[in-house]
Short mmCIF file of C-alpha atoms in Angstrom, two decimals:
data_model
loop_
_atom_site.label_atom_id
_atom_site.label_comp_id
_atom_site.label_asym_id
_atom_site.label_seq_id
_atom_site.Cartn_x
_atom_site.Cartn_y
_atom_site.Cartn_z
CA SER A 16 -3.03 -14.74 14.99
CA SER A 17 -0.60 -12.97 12.69
CA ALA A 18 1.66 -9.99 13.43
CA TYR A 19 4.61 -7.72 12.39
CA ALA A 20 7.94 -6.60 13.96
CA SER A 21 11.01 -4.30 13.71
CA GLY A 22 14.20 -2.84 15.46
CA PHE A 23 16.10 0.19 17.06
CA ALA A 24 14.92 2.52 19.79
CA ALA A 25 11.80 4.54 19.11
CA PRO A 26 10.02 5.95 22.19
CA HIS A 27 6.27 6.52 22.36
CA SER A 28 5.03 9.93 21.43
CA ALA A 29 2.29 11.73 23.35
CA PRO A 30 -0.98 9.77 23.55
CA ALA A 31 -3.30 10.21 20.60
CA ILE A 32 -6.75 11.76 20.90
CA ALA A 33 -8.95 8.90 19.74
CA HIS A 34 -11.16 7.07 22.23
CA VAL A 35 -13.21 4.23 20.76
CA ARG A 36 -16.09 2.74 22.71
CA ILE A 37 -15.95 -1.08 22.67
CA GLY A 38 -18.57 -2.90 24.69
CA ARG A 39 -18.09 -1.76 28.28
CA ALA A 40 -14.58 -0.42 27.75
CA ASP A 41 -12.88 2.39 25.90
CA MET A 42 -10.10 1.81 23.37
CA GLN A 43 -7.44 4.47 23.32
CA TRP A 44 -4.88 4.75 20.52
CA SER A 45 -1.43 6.28 20.79
CA GLU A 46 1.22 6.52 18.09
CA CYS A 47 4.79 5.38 18.61
CA GLU A 48 7.61 7.12 16.82
CA ALA A 49 8.12 5.92 13.25
CA ALA A 50 9.79 2.51 13.31
CA PRO A 51 13.39 2.24 12.08
CA TRP A 52 12.48 -0.53 9.66
CA PRO A 53 11.80 0.66 6.09
CA ALA A 54 8.19 1.38 5.20
CA ARG A 55 6.45 -1.71 3.84
CA SER A 56 3.24 -3.59 3.17
CA ARG A 57 2.30 -7.27 2.80
CA ALA A 58 4.89 -8.24 5.41
CA GLY A 59 4.80 -11.18 7.80
CA ILE A 60 3.98 -10.05 11.34
CA VAL A 61 3.52 -12.16 14.48
CA ALA A 62 3.35 -11.71 18.25
CA LEU A 63 4.88 -14.39 20.45
CA PRO A 64 3.36 -15.51 23.78
CA GLY A 65 5.98 -13.52 25.70
CA GLY A 66 4.95 -10.27 23.96
CA GLU A 67 7.80 -10.13 21.43
CA ILE A 68 6.78 -8.91 17.97
CA LEU A 69 8.47 -9.86 14.70
CA VAL A 70 8.32 -8.14 11.30
CA LEU A 71 9.58 -10.28 8.41
CA GLY A 72 10.08 -9.25 4.77
CA GLY A 73 7.46 -7.48 2.65
CA LEU A 74 7.25 -4.74 0.04
CA ILE A 75 8.90 -2.47 -1.18
CA GLY A 76 11.76 -4.70 -2.25
CA PRO A 77 10.90 -7.42 -1.69
CA ARG A 78 12.82 -7.78 1.54
CA HIS A 79 14.10 -10.58 3.73
CA ASP A 80 15.02 -8.62 6.85
CA VAL A 81 13.85 -9.54 10.36
CA TRP A 82 13.05 -7.00 13.10
CA ARG A 83 12.03 -7.60 16.71
CA SER A 84 10.39 -5.49 19.42
CA THR A 85 10.20 -6.50 23.07
CA ASP A 86 8.40 -3.39 24.36
CA ARG A 87 5.09 -3.25 22.46
CA GLY A 88 6.55 -1.57 19.40
CA ALA A 89 8.23 1.34 21.21
CA SER A 90 11.72 0.25 20.10
CA TRP A 91 13.12 -2.26 17.64
CA GLU A 92 16.28 -4.22 16.89
CA ARG A 93 17.27 -5.64 13.53
CA LEU A 94 18.00 -9.35 13.78
CA HIS A 95 18.76 -9.88 10.07
CA GLU A 96 19.42 -7.60 7.14
CA SER A 97 19.28 -10.72 4.92
CA ALA A 98 17.67 -13.79 6.48
CA PRO A 99 18.51 -17.22 4.96
CA TRP A 100 15.08 -17.45 3.35
CA ALA A 101 14.59 -15.65 0.02
CA ALA A 102 13.25 -12.10 -0.12
CA ARG A 103 9.46 -12.15 -0.45
CA TRP A 104 6.12 -10.48 0.11
CA GLY A 105 2.59 -11.79 0.59
CA HIS A 106 3.89 -14.75 2.61
CA CYS A 107 2.24 -16.43 5.62
CA VAL A 108 3.60 -16.39 9.17
CA THR A 109 2.20 -17.84 12.39
CA VAL A 110 3.33 -18.92 15.87
CA LEU A 111 2.86 -22.56 16.86
CA SER A 112 1.87 -23.70 20.34
CA SER A 113 5.53 -24.61 20.90
CA GLU A 114 6.36 -20.88 20.31
CA GLU A 115 8.12 -21.72 17.04
CA VAL A 116 7.68 -19.20 14.21
CA LEU A 117 6.56 -20.76 10.91
CA LEU A 118 7.03 -18.92 7.58
CA LEU A 119 6.01 -20.15 4.12
CA GLY A 120 5.05 -19.14 0.60
CA GLY A 121 4.85 -15.62 -0.84
CA MET A 122 6.17 -13.91 -3.96
CA GLY A 123 9.93 -13.94 -4.55
CA SER A 124 12.07 -11.21 -6.08
CA SER A 125 12.05 -12.99 -9.45
CA GLY A 126 8.26 -12.73 -9.66
CA LYS A 127 7.76 -16.45 -8.97
CA LYS A 128 5.46 -17.62 -6.21
CA LEU A 129 7.00 -19.84 -3.52
CA ASN A 130 6.00 -22.93 -1.52
CA ASP A 131 9.02 -23.37 0.75
CA VAL A 132 8.65 -23.71 4.54
CA TRP A 133 10.96 -22.22 7.23
CA CYS A 134 10.97 -22.38 11.01
CA SER A 135 12.64 -20.41 13.82
CA GLN A 136 12.83 -21.66 17.41
CA ASP A 137 14.57 -18.59 18.90
CA GLN A 138 12.33 -15.62 18.04
CA GLY A 139 13.66 -15.16 14.52
CA VAL A 140 17.39 -15.19 15.31
CA SER A 141 18.13 -18.42 13.43
CA TRP A 142 16.12 -20.26 10.76
CA GLN A 143 15.81 -23.87 9.63
CA LYS A 144 14.50 -24.85 6.20
CA LEU A 145 11.84 -27.55 6.60
CA SER A 146 10.97 -27.92 2.92
CA GLU A 147 12.29 -26.49 -0.33
CA ALA A 148 9.03 -27.35 -2.13
CA ALA A 149 6.09 -28.45 0.03
CA PRO A 150 3.29 -30.53 -1.56
CA PHE A 151 0.85 -27.62 -1.53
CA PRO A 152 0.86 -25.31 -4.59
CA GLU A 153 2.82 -22.05 -4.60
CA ARG A 154 0.76 -19.11 -3.36
CA THR A 155 0.56 -15.57 -2.02
CA GLY A 156 -2.06 -13.86 0.16
CA CYS A 157 -2.93 -17.12 1.93
CA CYS A 158 -4.14 -17.87 5.48
CA LEU A 159 -2.11 -19.73 8.11
CA ALA A 160 -3.79 -20.63 11.40
CA ALA A 161 -2.16 -22.47 14.32
CA LEU A 162 -4.38 -24.70 16.48
CA PRO A 163 -3.82 -25.55 20.16
CA GLY A 164 -1.74 -28.66 20.55
CA GLY A 165 0.40 -28.23 17.45
CA PRO A 166 -1.55 -28.61 14.17
CA VAL A 167 -1.47 -25.75 11.67
CA LEU A 168 -3.83 -25.07 8.76
CA LEU A 169 -2.99 -23.46 5.42
CA PHE A 170 -5.81 -22.39 3.09
CA GLY A 171 -6.72 -20.03 0.26
CA GLY A 172 -4.53 -17.48 -1.50
CA HIS A 173 -3.54 -16.77 -5.10
CA GLY A 174 -1.98 -19.70 -6.96
CA ALA A 175 0.83 -19.84 -9.49
CA SER A 176 -1.36 -18.34 -12.25
CA ASN A 177 -2.92 -15.80 -9.86
CA GLU A 178 -6.07 -17.90 -9.58
CA PRO A 179 -7.88 -17.73 -6.20
CA LEU A 180 -7.74 -20.93 -4.15
CA ASN A 181 -9.98 -22.63 -1.57
CA ASP A 182 -7.94 -25.74 -0.75
CA VAL A 183 -7.14 -26.65 2.86
CA TRP A 184 -3.85 -28.23 4.04
CA ARG A 185 -2.81 -29.37 7.50
CA SER A 186 0.51 -30.13 9.19
CA SER A 187 0.69 -31.97 12.52
CA ASP A 188 4.48 -31.85 12.95
CA GLY A 189 5.24 -28.14 12.91
CA GLY A 190 5.32 -27.71 9.13
CA SER A 191 7.68 -30.56 8.15
CA THR A 192 4.99 -32.62 6.38
CA TRP A 193 1.60 -31.68 4.96
CA GLU A 194 -1.62 -33.45 4.03
CA GLN A 195 -4.48 -32.08 1.98
CA VAL A 196 -7.66 -31.92 4.06
CA LEU A 197 -9.96 -30.48 1.35
CA GLU A 198 -9.34 -29.97 -2.34
CA ALA A 199 -12.13 -27.39 -2.40
CA ALA A 200 -13.69 -25.99 0.76
CA PRO A 201 -17.36 -24.94 0.59
CA TRP A 202 -16.46 -21.25 0.86
CA PRO A 203 -15.70 -19.36 -2.39
CA GLU A 204 -12.10 -19.25 -3.58
CA ARG A 205 -10.30 -16.20 -2.21
CA ALA A 206 -7.04 -14.46 -1.40
CA TRP A 207 -6.08 -11.70 1.03
CA ALA A 208 -8.75 -12.78 3.52
CA GLY A 209 -8.77 -12.30 7.28
CA CYS A 210 -8.29 -15.36 9.45
CA THR A 211 -7.61 -16.23 13.08
CA THR A 212 -8.08 -18.94 15.71
CA LEU A 213 -10.56 -18.51 18.58
CA VAL A 214 -10.18 -20.33 21.89
CA SER A 215 -13.29 -21.23 23.92
CA THR A 216 -13.62 -20.95 27.71
CA GLY A 217 -14.23 -24.72 27.73
CA GLY A 218 -10.46 -25.34 27.66
CA GLU A 219 -8.74 -28.12 25.74
CA SER A 220 -11.87 -30.28 25.82
CA THR A 221 -13.57 -27.78 23.49
CA PRO A 222 -12.06 -27.59 19.97
CA ALA A 223 -10.67 -24.28 18.79
CA THR A 224 -12.52 -22.39 16.08
CA VAL A 225 -10.82 -21.28 12.87
CA LEU A 226 -12.42 -18.30 11.13
CA VAL A 227 -12.01 -16.92 7.62
CA LEU A 228 -13.77 -13.78 6.39
CA GLY A 229 -13.71 -11.35 3.49
CA GLY A 230 -11.00 -11.31 0.86
CA VAL A 231 -11.04 -11.04 -2.92
CA ALA A 232 -12.48 -13.73 -5.22
CA GLY A 233 -12.06 -14.23 -8.95
CA GLY A 234 -12.75 -11.18 -11.09
CA GLU A 235 -11.63 -8.89 -8.25
CA VAL A 236 -14.94 -9.46 -6.45
CA LEU A 237 -14.72 -8.35 -2.81
CA LEU A 238 -16.29 -10.62 -0.18
CA ASP A 239 -18.07 -10.00 3.13
CA ASP A 240 -18.90 -13.51 4.33
CA VAL A 241 -17.71 -15.32 7.49
CA TRP A 242 -16.99 -19.08 7.69
CA ARG A 243 -16.06 -21.28 10.65
CA SER A 244 -14.42 -24.66 11.16
CA GLU A 245 -14.36 -26.49 14.49
CA ASP A 246 -12.77 -29.76 13.35
CA GLY A 247 -9.35 -28.75 12.09
CA GLY A 248 -10.51 -27.57 8.65
CA ALA A 249 -12.34 -30.77 7.63
CA SER A 250 -15.73 -29.03 7.47
CA TRP A 251 -16.85 -25.42 7.31
CA ASP A 252 -20.10 -23.66 8.18
CA PRO A 253 -21.22 -20.19 7.05
CA ILE A 254 -22.06 -18.06 10.07
CA ALA A 255 -22.57 -14.75 8.27
CA GLU A 256 -23.23 -14.70 4.52
CA GLY A 257 -23.12 -10.92 4.42
CA GLY A 258 -21.58 -8.98 7.27
CA PRO A 259 -22.78 -5.47 8.17
CA TRP A 260 -19.34 -4.18 7.23
CA ALA A 261 -18.30 -3.31 3.68
CA ALA A 262 -16.89 -6.16 1.57
CA ARG A 263 -13.11 -5.88 1.60
CA ARG A 264 -9.75 -7.51 1.09
CA SER A 265 -6.68 -7.37 3.35
CA PRO A 266 -8.52 -6.79 6.63
CA CYS A 267 -6.64 -7.44 9.86
CA LEU A 268 -8.42 -9.88 12.17
CA VAL A 269 -7.21 -10.33 15.77
CA ALA A 270 -8.55 -12.16 18.81
CA VAL A 271 -8.39 -10.15 22.05
CA PRO A 272 -8.95 -11.65 25.54
CA ALA A 273 -12.61 -11.10 26.39
CA SER A 274 -11.71 -9.89 29.88
CA ALA A 275 -9.84 -6.95 28.33
CA ALA A 276 -12.40 -6.06 25.67
CA GLY A 277 -15.68 -5.69 27.49
CA GLY A 278 -16.49 -9.42 27.67
CA GLY A 279 -17.51 -12.04 25.13
CA GLU A 280 -20.79 -13.86 24.60
CA GLY A 281 -21.65 -17.54 24.47
CA GLY A 282 -18.63 -18.86 26.36
CA SER A 283 -16.06 -17.23 24.08
CA ALA A 284 -12.79 -16.45 25.83
CA GLU A 285 -11.82 -14.02 23.09
CA VAL A 286 -13.38 -11.12 21.24
CA LEU A 287 -12.78 -10.53 17.52
CA LEU A 288 -11.64 -7.20 16.15
CA MET A 289 -11.50 -6.48 12.41
CA LEU A 290 -9.44 -3.44 11.43
CA GLY A 291 -9.28 -1.65 8.07
CA GLY A 292 -8.68 -3.13 4.63
CA LEU A 293 -9.55 -2.20 1.06
CA ALA A 294 -13.22 -1.77 0.06
CA ALA A 295 -14.70 -0.70 -3.26
CA THR A 296 -14.66 2.90 -1.99
CA GLY A 297 -10.96 2.75 -1.07
CA PRO A 298 -8.84 2.01 2.01
CA LEU A 299 -10.62 1.88 5.38
CA ALA A 300 -9.78 2.62 9.00
CA ASP A 301 -12.92 1.23 10.61
CA ILE A 302 -13.02 -1.17 13.58
CA TRP A 303 -15.66 -3.88 14.01
CA ARG A 304 -16.19 -6.07 17.06
CA SER A 305 -17.74 -9.52 17.47
CA GLY A 306 -18.17 -11.16 20.86
CA ASP A 307 -19.89 -14.31 19.58
CA GLY A 308 -17.30 -15.79 17.23
CA GLY A 309 -18.18 -13.76 14.15
CA ALA A 310 -21.95 -14.36 14.03
CA SER A 311 -22.83 -10.72 14.79
CA TRP A 312 -20.85 -7.51 14.54
CA GLU A 313 -21.00 -3.96 15.81
CA ARG A 314 -19.04 -1.04 14.45
CA VAL A 315 -17.06 0.66 17.16
CA ALA A 316 -15.11 3.15 15.03
CA GLU A 317 -15.91 4.58 11.62
CA GLU A 318 -12.36 5.82 11.16
CA ALA A 319 -9.70 5.13 13.78
CA GLN A 320 -6.88 7.58 14.30
CA TRP A 321 -4.28 5.44 12.51
CA GLY A 322 -6.02 6.35 9.25
CA PRO A 323 -7.20 4.39 6.19
CA ARG A 324 -4.79 1.70 4.97
CA LEU A 325 -4.53 -1.70 3.31
CA ASP A 326 -2.05 -4.59 3.40
CA HIS A 327 -1.10 -3.58 6.96
CA GLY A 328 -0.52 -5.75 10.00
CA ALA A 329 -2.11 -6.05 13.44
CA VAL A 330 -1.41 -8.19 16.50
CA ALA A 331 -3.08 -8.65 19.87
CA LEU A 332 -0.96 -9.18 22.99
CA ALA A 333 -1.94 -11.24 26.02
CA ASP A 334 -2.88 -8.16 28.06
CA GLY A 335 -5.33 -6.94 25.43
CA THR A 336 -3.03 -4.41 23.74
CA VAL A 337 -3.63 -4.20 19.98
CA LEU A 338 -0.88 -2.95 17.66
CA VAL A 339 -1.52 -1.71 14.10
CA MET A 340 1.48 -1.03 11.86
CA GLY A 341 2.73 -0.60 8.33
CA GLY A 342 0.72 -1.11 5.15
CA GLN A 343 0.03 1.52 2.51
CA ARG A 344 -2.31 4.45 2.16
CA SER A 345 -3.61 3.59 -1.31
CA THR A 346 -3.36 0.96 -4.02
CA SER A 347 -0.77 3.10 -5.82
CA GLY A 348 1.66 3.39 -2.92
CA GLY A 349 2.17 5.45 0.19
CA HIS A 350 3.97 2.72 2.16
CA LEU A 351 4.05 3.18 5.94
CA ASN A 352 6.27 2.32 8.90
CA ASP A 353 4.16 3.79 11.68
CA VAL A 354 3.15 1.81 14.78
CA TRP A 355 -0.06 2.45 16.74
CA SER A 356 -0.92 0.96 20.13
CA GLY A 357 -4.51 0.49 21.29
CA ILE A 358 -5.46 -0.36 24.87
CA PHE A 359 -8.76 -0.98 26.61
CA GLY A 360 -9.89 0.92 29.67
CA GLU A 361 -11.50 4.14 30.77
CA PRO A 362 -9.90 7.30 29.40
CA PRO A 363 -7.47 8.95 31.82
CA PRO A 364 -9.01 11.74 33.95
CA LEU A 365 -8.36 15.30 32.96
CA PRO A 366 -5.71 17.07 35.05
CA PRO A 367 -7.12 19.39 37.78
CA PRO A 368 -7.32 23.06 36.86
CA ARG A 369 -4.40 25.18 37.87
CA PRO A 370 -4.94 27.43 40.92
CA PRO A 371 -5.19 31.15 40.15
CA ALA A 372 -1.90 32.98 40.26
CA PRO A 373 -1.36 35.10 43.42
CA PRO A 374 -1.61 38.87 42.93
CA VAL A 375 1.68 40.53 42.13
CA THR A 376 2.64 43.45 44.38
CA GLU A 377 5.40 45.81 43.44
CA ARG A 378 8.42 45.86 45.71
CA PRO A 379 9.16 49.18 47.44
CA SER A 380 11.90 51.23 45.88
CA ALA A 381 15.34 51.45 47.46
CA ALA A 382 14.67 55.07 48.50
CA ALA A 383 11.43 54.13 50.20
CA SER A 384 13.15 51.25 52.02
CA SER A 385 15.89 53.59 53.22
CA ALA A 386 13.38 56.15 54.47
CA SER A 387 11.43 53.48 56.28
CA SER A 388 14.59 52.20 57.94
CA SER A 389 15.66 55.67 59.15
CA ALA A 390 12.21 56.30 60.61
CA ALA A 391 12.31 53.16 62.72
CA PRO A 392 13.47 53.47 66.37
CA GLY A 393 17.19 52.94 66.74
CA GLY A 394 17.63 53.26 63.02
CA GLY A 395 16.86 49.55 62.49
CA ALA A 396 14.33 47.99 60.17
CA SER A 397 10.84 47.85 61.61
CA SER A 398 8.85 44.72 60.77
CA ALA A 399 5.75 46.31 62.27
CA GLN A 400 5.48 48.88 59.53
CA PRO A 401 3.26 47.80 56.60
CA PRO A 402 4.86 47.83 53.19
CA PRO A 403 4.33 51.04 51.26
CA PRO A 404 1.57 51.01 48.66
CA PRO A 405 2.58 50.43 45.05
CA ARG A 406 3.46 53.51 43.07
CA PRO A 407 0.65 54.88 40.95
CA PRO A 408 1.26 54.75 37.23
CA PRO A 409 2.76 57.88 35.71
CA PRO A 410 0.26 60.29 34.18
CA ARG A 411 -0.46 59.79 30.52
CA SER A 412 0.41 62.56 28.10
CA GLY A 413 -1.46 63.36 24.96
CA PRO A 414 -5.11 62.68 24.19
CA ALA A 415 -7.01 60.04 26.14
CA GLN A 416 -7.25 56.63 24.40
CA SER A 417 -10.13 54.22 24.27
CA ALA A 418 -9.84 50.56 25.24
CA ASP A 419 -9.29 49.40 21.67
CA ALA A 420 -5.96 49.18 19.89
CA GLY A 421 -6.49 52.23 17.72
CA GLY A 422 -4.23 54.64 19.63
CA ALA A 423 -0.79 54.68 21.19
CA LEU A 424 0.94 51.72 22.83
CA PRO A 425 0.98 51.69 26.68
CA PRO A 426 4.14 53.08 28.29
CA MET A 427 7.02 50.71 29.11
CA GLY A 428 9.01 51.01 32.32
CA GLY A 429 7.38 54.27 33.34
CA GLY A 430 8.65 56.22 30.33
CA PRO A 431 6.68 58.92 28.58
CA GLN A 432 3.70 57.95 26.49
CA ALA A 433 4.41 57.65 22.79
CA PRO A 434 2.13 59.69 20.61
CA ALA A 435 -0.38 57.93 18.44
CA VAL A 436 0.97 57.02 15.04
CA ILE A 437 -2.14 55.42 13.55
CA PRO A 438 -5.11 57.70 12.97
CA GLN A 439 -8.28 56.50 14.65
CA ALA A 440 -10.00 56.24 11.30
CA ALA A 441 -7.29 53.86 10.00
CA ALA A 442 -7.53 51.48 12.96
CA PRO A 443 -8.13 47.88 11.87
CA LYS A 444 -11.64 46.65 12.36
CA ALA A 445 -12.12 43.99 14.98
CA THR A 446 -13.06 40.71 13.36
CA THR A 447 -15.96 38.77 14.80
CA MET A 448 -16.50 35.02 14.49
CA ASN A 449 -19.17 33.92 12.09
CA SER A 450 -22.10 33.05 14.32
CA SER A 451 -23.10 30.22 11.95
CA VAL A 452 -19.83 28.37 12.63
CA PRO A 453 -20.02 26.39 15.92
CA ARG A 454 -17.22 26.77 18.39
CA TYR A 455 -15.51 23.58 19.58
CA GLU A 456 -16.06 24.70 23.17
CA ASP A 457 -19.83 24.56 22.57
CA MET A 458 -19.89 21.22 20.71
CA ALA A 459 -20.76 17.85 22.20
CA ALA A 460 -18.03 15.20 22.28
CA PRO A 461 -19.58 13.06 19.46
CA ASP A 462 -19.76 16.14 17.21
CA ILE A 463 -16.11 16.94 17.91
CA ARG A 464 -15.12 13.39 17.03
CA ARG A 465 -17.09 13.60 13.77
CA SER A 466 -15.35 16.87 12.93
CA ILE A 467 -11.96 15.28 13.61
CA LEU A 468 -12.89 12.33 11.37
CA ASP A 469 -13.89 14.76 8.59
CA LEU A 470 -10.47 16.40 8.86
CA GLN A 471 -8.78 12.99 8.76
CA ARG A 472 -10.74 12.03 5.66
CA GLY A 473 -9.59 15.23 4.02
CA LEU A 474 -6.00 14.46 4.91
CA ALA A 475 -6.42 10.91 3.60
CA ASP A 476 -7.74 12.28 0.31
CA ILE A 477 -4.76 14.61 0.05
CA THR A 478 -2.47 11.67 0.79
CA ARG A 479 -4.08 9.61 -1.96
CA ARG A 480 -3.58 12.44 -4.44
CA LEU A 481 0.05 12.81 -3.41
CA ASP A 482 0.50 9.05 -3.74
CA SER A 483 -0.76 9.11 -7.33
CA VAL A 484 1.63 11.96 -8.15
CA GLY A 485 4.58 10.31 -6.43
CA MET A 486 4.14 6.77 -7.71
CA GLU A 487 7.06 7.21 -10.10
CA ASN A 488 9.28 8.10 -7.14
CA HIS A 489 8.22 4.92 -5.36
CA LEU A 490 9.10 2.85 -8.40
CA LEU A 491 12.48 4.52 -8.67
CA ARG A 492 13.17 3.84 -5.00
CA GLU A 493 12.18 0.20 -5.48
CA GLU A 494 14.54 -0.11 -8.44
CA ASN A 495 17.33 1.46 -6.38
CA ILE A 496 16.73 -1.02 -3.57
CA VAL A 497 16.81 -3.98 -5.96
CA LEU A 498 19.97 -2.60 -7.57
CA LYS A 499 21.62 -2.11 -4.18
CA GLU A 500 20.78 -5.66 -3.15
CA ALA A 501 22.23 -7.00 -6.41
CA ILE A 502 25.43 -4.99 -5.91
CA ASP A 503 25.69 -6.17 -2.29
CA ASP A 504 25.23 -9.77 -3.40
CA LYS A 505 28.03 -9.43 -6.00
CA ILE A 506 30.36 -7.83 -3.46
CA GLU A 507 29.58 -10.54 -0.96
CA GLY A 508 30.16 -13.24 -3.60
CA SER A 509 33.54 -11.80 -4.59
CA ARG A 510 34.93 -11.99 -1.04
#
């Protein structure tokens, strides 16, 4: 699986509203505070077996910073402002079975695609260069899938001339050396596809399954097929030549433990979730589930609460928590640094209603208390006497008023009634709700959710319009960042 990361404290905000039905469990999304790492897309994001999350590089920039979270994205620490590997975006990152983090390829700041390979054995703190120029061609938007036992597969992406690729490469020594498995896989050339590794309940005796789906082919054609390899990338079989979901590029594909996601089918220990991406109609925020390794799919959310986005990142943790973060709202910009956490389980029960407030009785006046005390035998206070009744309100002066707000205000503190200052004829008319507009209190839960989704679509459309207007600002910020990095490099070189 692939993932993102970041740094500095950022506590969770109040839980979000969305509840998404998945199989026999509900998925609830809550938004963390905005991450301290700069907004970005096309970053490298991974989750380690211990639950740590890393975010590495990406746009705008490009960047070569490294951020880490150890509490499910609630807070972050910056490990590197400038890692030893070159700034880049569209690179590939994965976690090997030895818990090493492998990073390769991408687009450098000079506009040249890369084919170097880097490795970290301490959660991104230090990095070792394994190859300056690996035998595979330079590329961006590729897939990198780690298999149990150590091998790792690299396939697809955009080549040096931006041509889509369908070659398959494998490394059996953690990325130090590579061999070409297939010059051309049977699936169409593509970049920005979704990919992941699925583990079967059969254990190590059953080979892991590598999946690739969607992406963009030559001529900007969007794909919706699903392909599977069970022999380390040597052969591939189509398992869905046209998914029920819209063809798209840049979807996030994660494998969640079946026990946490309503169960899998056919001996699968993990359930697939596909989240968002870019379709012909624009960015998406839908969620699709497959419990049989990608052969069949069901839509579990038309538009999740984290909103439409592309070039974002998602990771699944061992306990079934799914994190969605970063990306951009449209193809023209709107870069994000939000972090959303999704968990499986029944929605929390509503809090019990508050008990009615006790009636308020007015305390007796000091004079009444004194009179009561003097009347008691021996001049002491008598607890047997009931408290005096509350004083009646003072009589109103002036003409009697109806229950509406057309006349005088009620008296305050027992003072005299103020005369009416607004003639009855000039009183504002009471507004009544349009009977054709349904009240939320009378709507069923599915209708409320559809109404919320309509509002979110409207907000997304407004965001897209603002993005198109503010694209020049994004470009200026990017130029400022590049200029700042160049100045910092010159200052550092002069020391």
